[in-house]
Amino acid sequence: MFAQPLYLIGEVFKLFTLRCYIQAKTTHYKQVLTMIIESNIDTSTKALNQPSVLSNEIHGHHFALETLQKAFDHDRLHHAYLFHGPEGIGKIRVATVLARLLLCTSTLIELIDGQQNQHACGQCKSCKRINPLINRHEGAYHPDLHYITRSRDSNGKLAKEIKIAPIRELQSSLSLGAFEGGRVVVIIEDVDRLGLSAANALLKTLEEPLQNVHFLLTTSSLNAVLPTIKSRAQSLRFAPLNQQIMQDLLIAFERKPFVTNQDEPNPFNPLDDSQRFSLAQLSGGSIGRALSLWSQGGMLRVENLIQSSDLNGGPQDILNALAFAKSLEKTDDDELKQWIHILRCWYRDALVLMHNPQAEDLFFHRLKEYSYKRAQILGLNRLLWRLNALDECENHIFRRIGSNRKLIIETLCLYLAGLDALTQKALKLS
Ligand SMILES: [Zn+2]
């Protein structure tokens, strides 16, 4: 007779356990989600109550700068750092500012919130030869600051990898000690691009750290860095810049671009608020990407690009798509990746507008009306198919699934130009 109540108690207990489990999972997922969201934004606002002199020179990256400043002030700098984070967010600039501080011959001390912060004087012979506003030490030369990156060919195209020659040169220079008797700083950009023999040679130098030699390595693809190099350097993560910093930087560039030759004309056209907002949004927190887009014709070119790729599948459209594909084939991988990203953002806008024509959270405000009309014409399926085609193209080209780059780009352009509609018709007929 007790069987039924016992059974009920058992069921209630099971339900209670399940509820606790779900609650625990939900809390866990919420925590994980918060961590992911927080880890993807620059934590500048958190660090504002801990200002440092170093962070006064750089927009954003306060956490990384605070870490470096504290380590420097307490003489606890690691002999090698690995700065990792998306490209174009200022890792090299931070490395150059730190290099200037390390090489300054008469550092100054400033008291901030009761903490002594050391900073470069900006006046000594050493400081005058390092200009953090110009990423590479162009024009000036400091014999104890080594800067290694991929070489460029006569057309300005970057080599695929860093060869062993500059690493050997560096090693023989390091064996002579500091030219000016102080520290030596080595900045290596894109350390993931070291060729195998270059990486092995560098590894030997990192394994036997020399006194007063500091390595500042940067990468935008941490997974591609050799684990042996990773394990010998202190990793420091750089987050994408937040929207406000991006917009402030764009305004600063509009007023005064940081060019080597001050007589050169400003390469950046003025932006209106909406264009500046779109540019900042599209660049995903990378000022380098924003400047590259801006200098190549800015948002007008981007908007043209979108409209010339989004066609209806007529005979002339197909010819236009092939011509468009031809122009894309000439771009390098970085530019192609950027182009795919732009289109993905636009198709996302179209999807948002399809469900809410009043939506304001858009990448391309100025194209709102156009995007809404196109969303109505294309419909949900075709928008999703085209987004899928962009993913496929990216997978094939950048994950090296397919080898024929030309064919993959042509297929994508034809698809976006309306071939998706033809495929749909063909499917219906069959
Ligand atoms: Zn100085």
XYZ file of C-alpha atoms and ligand atoms in Angstrom:
431
model
C 0.000 0.000 0.000
C 3.021 2.276 0.398
C 4.140 1.581 -3.113
C 2.228 4.455 -4.726
C 3.255 7.242 -2.254
C 6.847 6.000 -2.418
C 6.683 6.086 -6.190
C 5.297 9.643 -6.064
C 8.016 10.762 -3.629
C 10.581 9.218 -5.959
C 9.140 11.110 -8.959
C 9.017 14.400 -7.000
C 12.624 13.869 -5.939
C 13.630 13.181 -9.557
C 11.862 16.357 -10.698
C 13.526 18.343 -7.914
C 16.958 16.970 -8.874
C 16.286 17.762 -12.532
C 15.253 21.330 -11.642
C 18.412 21.838 -9.560
C 20.472 20.428 -12.431
C 18.825 22.772 -14.960
C 19.274 25.744 -12.619
C 22.924 24.879 -12.074
C 23.449 24.454 -15.822
C 21.659 27.733 -16.581
C 23.774 29.589 -14.025
C 26.875 27.925 -15.442
C 25.963 28.857 -19.022
C 25.145 32.403 -17.914
C 28.558 32.643 -16.262
C 30.283 31.195 -19.305
C 28.336 33.563 -21.565
C 29.276 36.549 -19.408
C 32.902 35.444 -19.537
C 32.764 35.116 -23.319
C 31.103 38.512 -23.731
C 33.519 40.174 -21.333
C 36.510 38.506 -22.891
C 35.515 39.873 -26.278
C 35.440 43.513 -25.347
C 38.216 45.793 -24.352
C 38.156 46.097 -20.583
C 39.181 49.758 -20.640
C 36.340 50.921 -18.431
C 37.334 48.418 -15.748
C 40.873 49.667 -15.727
C 40.002 53.352 -15.669
C 40.342 53.473 -11.907
C 43.918 52.269 -12.311
C 45.401 54.791 -14.739
C 49.047 54.580 -15.692
C 51.373 56.736 -17.709
C 51.798 54.020 -20.317
C 48.045 53.863 -20.907
C 47.899 57.612 -21.557
C 49.656 57.094 -24.873
C 47.395 54.390 -26.265
C 43.679 54.129 -26.927
C 42.232 51.092 -25.150
C 44.199 48.000 -24.062
C 44.295 49.309 -20.511
C 44.525 45.847 -18.988
C 47.596 44.889 -21.043
C 49.174 48.293 -20.443
C 48.582 48.146 -16.687
C 50.161 44.701 -16.578
C 53.230 45.888 -18.470
C 53.509 49.129 -16.507
C 53.383 47.308 -13.167
C 55.916 44.731 -14.324
C 58.238 47.502 -15.510
C 57.842 49.604 -12.351
C 58.621 46.597 -10.142
C 61.427 45.393 -12.388
C 59.589 42.166 -13.072
C 59.269 42.297 -16.850
C 59.354 38.886 -18.473
C 62.167 38.478 -21.004
C 59.645 37.603 -23.735
C 56.019 38.608 -24.249
C 53.584 37.273 -26.790
C 50.940 39.892 -27.595
C 47.998 38.167 -29.225
C 44.695 39.493 -30.524
C 43.017 40.455 -33.805
C 45.080 42.226 -36.431
C 45.122 46.003 -36.632
C 44.197 46.754 -33.013
C 47.491 48.307 -31.909
C 49.707 45.474 -30.638
C 52.755 46.822 -32.458
C 52.062 50.311 -31.177
C 51.998 49.035 -27.591
C 55.235 47.137 -28.276
C 56.852 50.323 -29.613
C 55.713 52.407 -26.635
C 57.115 49.759 -24.295
C 60.346 49.626 -26.318
C 60.727 53.386 -25.948
C 60.242 53.101 -22.197
C 62.752 50.242 -21.983
C 65.363 52.138 -23.974
C 64.824 55.618 -22.484
C 67.983 56.805 -20.758
C 66.298 59.178 -18.302
C 62.861 57.839 -17.375
C 60.622 60.133 -15.343
C 58.513 59.155 -12.361
C 54.925 60.278 -12.013
C 52.755 59.668 -8.982
C 49.294 58.406 -9.915
C 46.876 57.298 -7.179
C 49.792 56.892 -4.800
C 51.576 54.602 -7.269
C 54.897 55.520 -8.822
C 54.684 55.145 -12.601
C 57.797 55.404 -14.724
C 57.536 56.785 -18.209
C 59.780 57.595 -21.124
C 61.056 61.185 -21.045
C 60.424 61.762 -24.752
C 63.440 64.074 -24.844
C 66.542 61.906 -24.581
C 68.541 60.809 -27.618
C 66.980 57.365 -27.392
C 63.347 58.537 -27.142
C 63.767 60.874 -30.097
C 64.687 57.948 -32.314
C 61.547 55.937 -31.529
C 58.201 57.299 -32.622
C 55.278 55.128 -31.511
C 52.946 57.073 -33.786
C 54.766 55.606 -36.752
C 54.498 51.881 -36.291
C 57.867 51.032 -37.765
C 60.843 53.100 -36.722
C 60.927 54.708 -40.160
C 63.108 57.737 -40.597
C 64.790 57.303 -37.240
C 66.995 54.429 -36.240
C 67.832 53.020 -32.845
C 70.618 50.414 -32.929
C 69.189 48.549 -29.930
C 65.655 48.251 -31.259
C 65.283 45.392 -33.719
C 62.128 45.128 -35.712
C 61.455 41.950 -37.668
C 58.479 41.301 -39.915
C 57.666 39.681 -43.244
C 59.400 41.343 -46.171
C 57.502 42.970 -49.037
C 58.117 42.493 -52.746
C 58.382 45.366 -55.246
C 54.553 45.518 -55.494
C 54.239 45.873 -51.740
C 52.910 42.339 -51.309
C 53.870 40.700 -48.020
C 55.947 37.516 -48.140
C 54.186 34.406 -46.840
C 56.738 33.839 -44.097
C 59.643 35.343 -42.192
C 62.835 33.807 -43.511
C 65.802 32.695 -41.433
C 68.157 35.491 -42.633
C 66.787 38.283 -40.368
C 66.812 35.907 -37.373
C 70.472 35.008 -38.039
C 71.293 38.699 -38.387
C 69.544 39.341 -35.089
C 71.477 36.565 -33.362
C 74.835 37.883 -34.484
C 73.841 41.392 -33.401
C 72.674 40.148 -29.979
C 75.962 38.332 -29.472
C 77.703 41.723 -29.582
C 75.569 43.093 -26.733
C 73.785 46.445 -26.568
C 75.330 49.133 -28.754
C 74.481 51.841 -26.287
C 75.169 49.831 -23.159
C 71.560 49.571 -21.968
C 68.790 47.210 -22.956
C 68.021 45.635 -26.317
C 64.443 45.267 -27.555
C 63.383 42.875 -30.298
C 59.912 43.279 -31.818
C 58.763 40.438 -34.066
C 55.471 41.052 -35.856
C 53.378 38.036 -36.916
C 55.540 35.517 -35.091
C 53.163 32.816 -36.371
C 54.597 33.485 -39.839
C 58.128 32.408 -38.961
C 59.351 29.767 -41.383
C 60.289 26.487 -39.711
C 64.048 27.068 -39.737
C 63.568 30.689 -38.611
C 61.308 29.519 -35.763
C 63.846 26.922 -34.630
C 66.626 29.495 -34.690
C 64.535 31.943 -32.654
C 63.664 29.195 -30.214
C 67.335 28.725 -29.349
C 67.622 32.435 -28.535
C 64.460 32.355 -26.420
C 65.626 29.256 -24.550
C 68.782 30.970 -23.361
C 67.590 34.462 -22.429
C 70.293 37.087 -22.522
C 70.361 39.675 -19.800
C 68.712 42.978 -20.730
C 67.283 41.605 -23.981
C 63.493 41.880 -24.270
C 61.431 40.087 -26.887
C 58.020 41.498 -27.812
C 56.330 39.048 -30.168
C 52.946 39.695 -31.759
C 50.425 37.494 -33.521
C 46.845 37.656 -34.698
C 46.550 33.862 -34.852
C 47.689 32.381 -31.585
C 46.869 28.836 -32.685
C 49.392 29.083 -35.501
C 52.291 29.972 -33.167
C 54.599 27.049 -32.437
C 53.800 25.682 -28.956
C 57.508 25.736 -28.104
C 57.627 29.497 -28.753
C 54.355 30.044 -26.895
C 55.671 28.253 -23.837
C 58.749 30.475 -23.654
C 56.891 33.769 -23.714
C 54.396 35.381 -21.386
C 51.087 35.632 -23.251
C 49.157 38.876 -23.102
C 45.767 39.075 -24.739
C 44.662 42.191 -26.629
C 40.918 42.591 -27.117
C 39.260 44.335 -30.076
C 38.763 48.055 -29.440
C 35.309 49.026 -28.269
C 32.953 51.093 -30.424
C 33.559 54.364 -28.603
C 37.338 54.087 -28.906
C 37.000 53.154 -32.584
C 34.878 56.218 -33.294
C 37.214 58.497 -31.298
C 40.188 57.155 -33.239
C 38.431 57.686 -36.568
C 37.690 61.304 -35.589
C 41.336 61.738 -34.571
C 42.510 60.380 -37.934
C 40.064 62.607 -39.777
C 41.593 65.649 -38.092
C 45.198 64.592 -38.261
C 46.325 61.356 -39.886
C 49.503 59.897 -38.440
C 51.558 59.950 -41.611
C 55.334 60.002 -41.808
C 55.459 62.979 -44.114
C 53.296 65.808 -42.791
C 53.190 67.418 -46.261
C 51.332 64.435 -47.690
C 47.616 65.036 -48.300
C 45.210 63.450 -45.840
C 44.299 60.056 -47.384
C 41.010 59.938 -45.473
C 37.825 61.580 -46.761
C 35.593 63.190 -44.135
C 32.927 60.836 -42.754
C 29.422 61.672 -41.612
C 28.217 60.215 -38.288
C 26.425 57.325 -39.934
C 29.450 56.391 -42.082
C 31.769 56.599 -39.080
C 29.418 54.364 -37.099
C 29.248 51.819 -39.943
C 33.008 51.839 -40.449
C 33.607 51.258 -36.740
C 31.017 48.461 -36.668
C 32.300 46.748 -39.792
C 35.881 46.709 -38.640
C 35.134 44.550 -35.614
C 37.261 46.626 -33.239
C 40.292 46.731 -35.543
C 41.440 50.260 -36.318
C 43.861 48.848 -38.913
C 40.964 47.260 -40.810
C 38.923 50.476 -40.539
C 41.773 52.592 -41.908
C 42.379 50.155 -44.729
C 38.687 50.311 -45.727
C 38.624 54.073 -45.331
C 41.716 54.713 -47.428
C 40.381 52.475 -50.209
C 37.338 54.630 -50.843
C 35.572 54.318 -47.509
C 31.910 53.540 -47.042
C 30.928 54.726 -50.526
C 33.078 52.013 -52.068
C 31.733 49.479 -49.595
C 28.144 50.414 -50.453
C 28.910 50.175 -54.180
C 30.531 46.821 -53.625
C 27.417 45.491 -51.934
C 25.090 46.754 -54.624
C 27.224 45.493 -57.477
C 27.427 41.984 -56.018
C 23.719 41.689 -55.196
C 21.984 41.017 -58.535
C 18.919 39.270 -59.930
C 20.229 36.598 -62.258
C 19.538 38.237 -65.637
C 21.948 37.522 -68.552
C 23.698 40.879 -68.094
C 23.908 40.265 -64.340
C 25.804 37.038 -64.937
C 28.323 38.845 -67.157
C 28.691 41.591 -64.554
C 29.219 38.971 -61.867
C 32.033 37.372 -63.861
C 33.693 40.763 -64.341
C 33.274 41.433 -60.633
C 34.809 38.048 -59.808
C 37.795 38.922 -61.971
C 38.452 42.086 -59.953
C 38.152 40.105 -56.708
C 40.608 37.463 -57.855
C 43.303 40.125 -57.871
C 42.826 40.960 -54.181
C 44.977 39.348 -51.542
C 43.519 37.004 -48.929
C 43.115 39.729 -46.291
C 41.094 41.940 -48.608
C 38.965 39.029 -49.777
C 38.265 38.074 -46.179
C 37.237 41.662 -45.463
C 34.948 41.698 -48.494
C 33.242 38.477 -47.365
C 32.830 39.947 -43.879
C 31.228 43.113 -45.308
C 28.736 41.122 -47.367
C 27.886 38.913 -44.432
C 27.123 42.045 -42.378
C 24.902 43.381 -45.145
C 22.926 40.126 -45.521
C 22.525 40.137 -41.756
C 21.020 43.674 -42.027
C 18.632 42.453 -44.724
C 17.495 39.573 -42.509
C 16.960 41.915 -39.556
C 14.955 44.358 -41.695
C 12.838 41.567 -43.127
C 11.546 40.854 -39.636
C 11.590 44.404 -38.335
C 11.540 47.192 -40.943
C 12.035 49.748 -38.151
C 15.237 48.122 -36.863
C 17.990 50.556 -35.963
C 20.705 48.091 -35.007
C 22.212 47.958 -38.502
C 25.684 47.919 -40.001
C 24.594 49.990 -42.994
C 22.152 52.695 -41.958
C 22.432 54.576 -45.216
C 21.378 51.457 -47.137
C 18.353 50.830 -44.921
C 15.732 51.424 -47.603
C 17.667 49.503 -50.256
C 18.344 46.602 -47.871
C 14.670 46.407 -46.892
C 13.539 46.320 -50.542
C 16.096 43.654 -51.416
C 15.064 41.576 -48.416
C 11.454 41.661 -49.673
C 12.505 40.633 -53.184
C 14.958 37.912 -52.182
C 12.958 36.370 -49.353
C 14.218 34.424 -46.368
C 15.463 31.312 -48.174
C 17.584 33.148 -50.691
C 19.082 35.400 -48.013
C 20.053 32.323 -46.016
C 21.392 30.551 -49.107
C 23.579 33.515 -49.941
C 24.890 33.711 -46.380
C 25.666 30.031 -46.633
C 27.482 30.604 -49.943
C 29.697 33.202 -48.228
C 30.537 30.721 -45.462
C 31.320 28.038 -48.017
C 33.595 30.348 -49.973
C 35.455 31.351 -46.818
C 35.856 27.719 -45.779
C 37.123 26.676 -49.173
C 39.624 29.475 -49.541
C 40.898 30.065 -46.023
C 40.739 26.555 -44.645
C 42.266 25.319 -47.877
C 39.509 22.797 -48.535
C 39.446 23.703 -52.199
C 42.485 24.675 -54.185
C 41.046 26.570 -57.152
C 40.700 30.086 -55.755
C 39.549 31.557 -59.089
C 36.760 29.023 -59.515
C 35.570 29.408 -55.932
C 35.361 33.214 -56.231
C 33.540 32.969 -59.574
C 31.027 30.525 -58.142
C 30.357 32.798 -55.183
C 29.870 35.883 -57.365
C 27.521 34.025 -59.713
C 25.564 32.760 -56.760
C 25.221 36.236 -55.241
C 24.358 37.638 -58.661
C 21.199 35.575 -58.836
C 22.282 32.080 -59.777
C 20.652 30.984 -56.534
C 17.284 31.915 -58.093
C 18.055 29.867 -61.213
C 18.978 26.901 -59.050
C 15.709 27.285 -57.186
C 13.750 27.363 -60.471
C 15.611 24.315 -61.724
C 14.779 22.487 -58.518
C 11.101 23.382 -58.871
C 11.046 22.193 -62.505
C 12.588 18.891 -61.590
Zn 63.904 59.251 -22.906
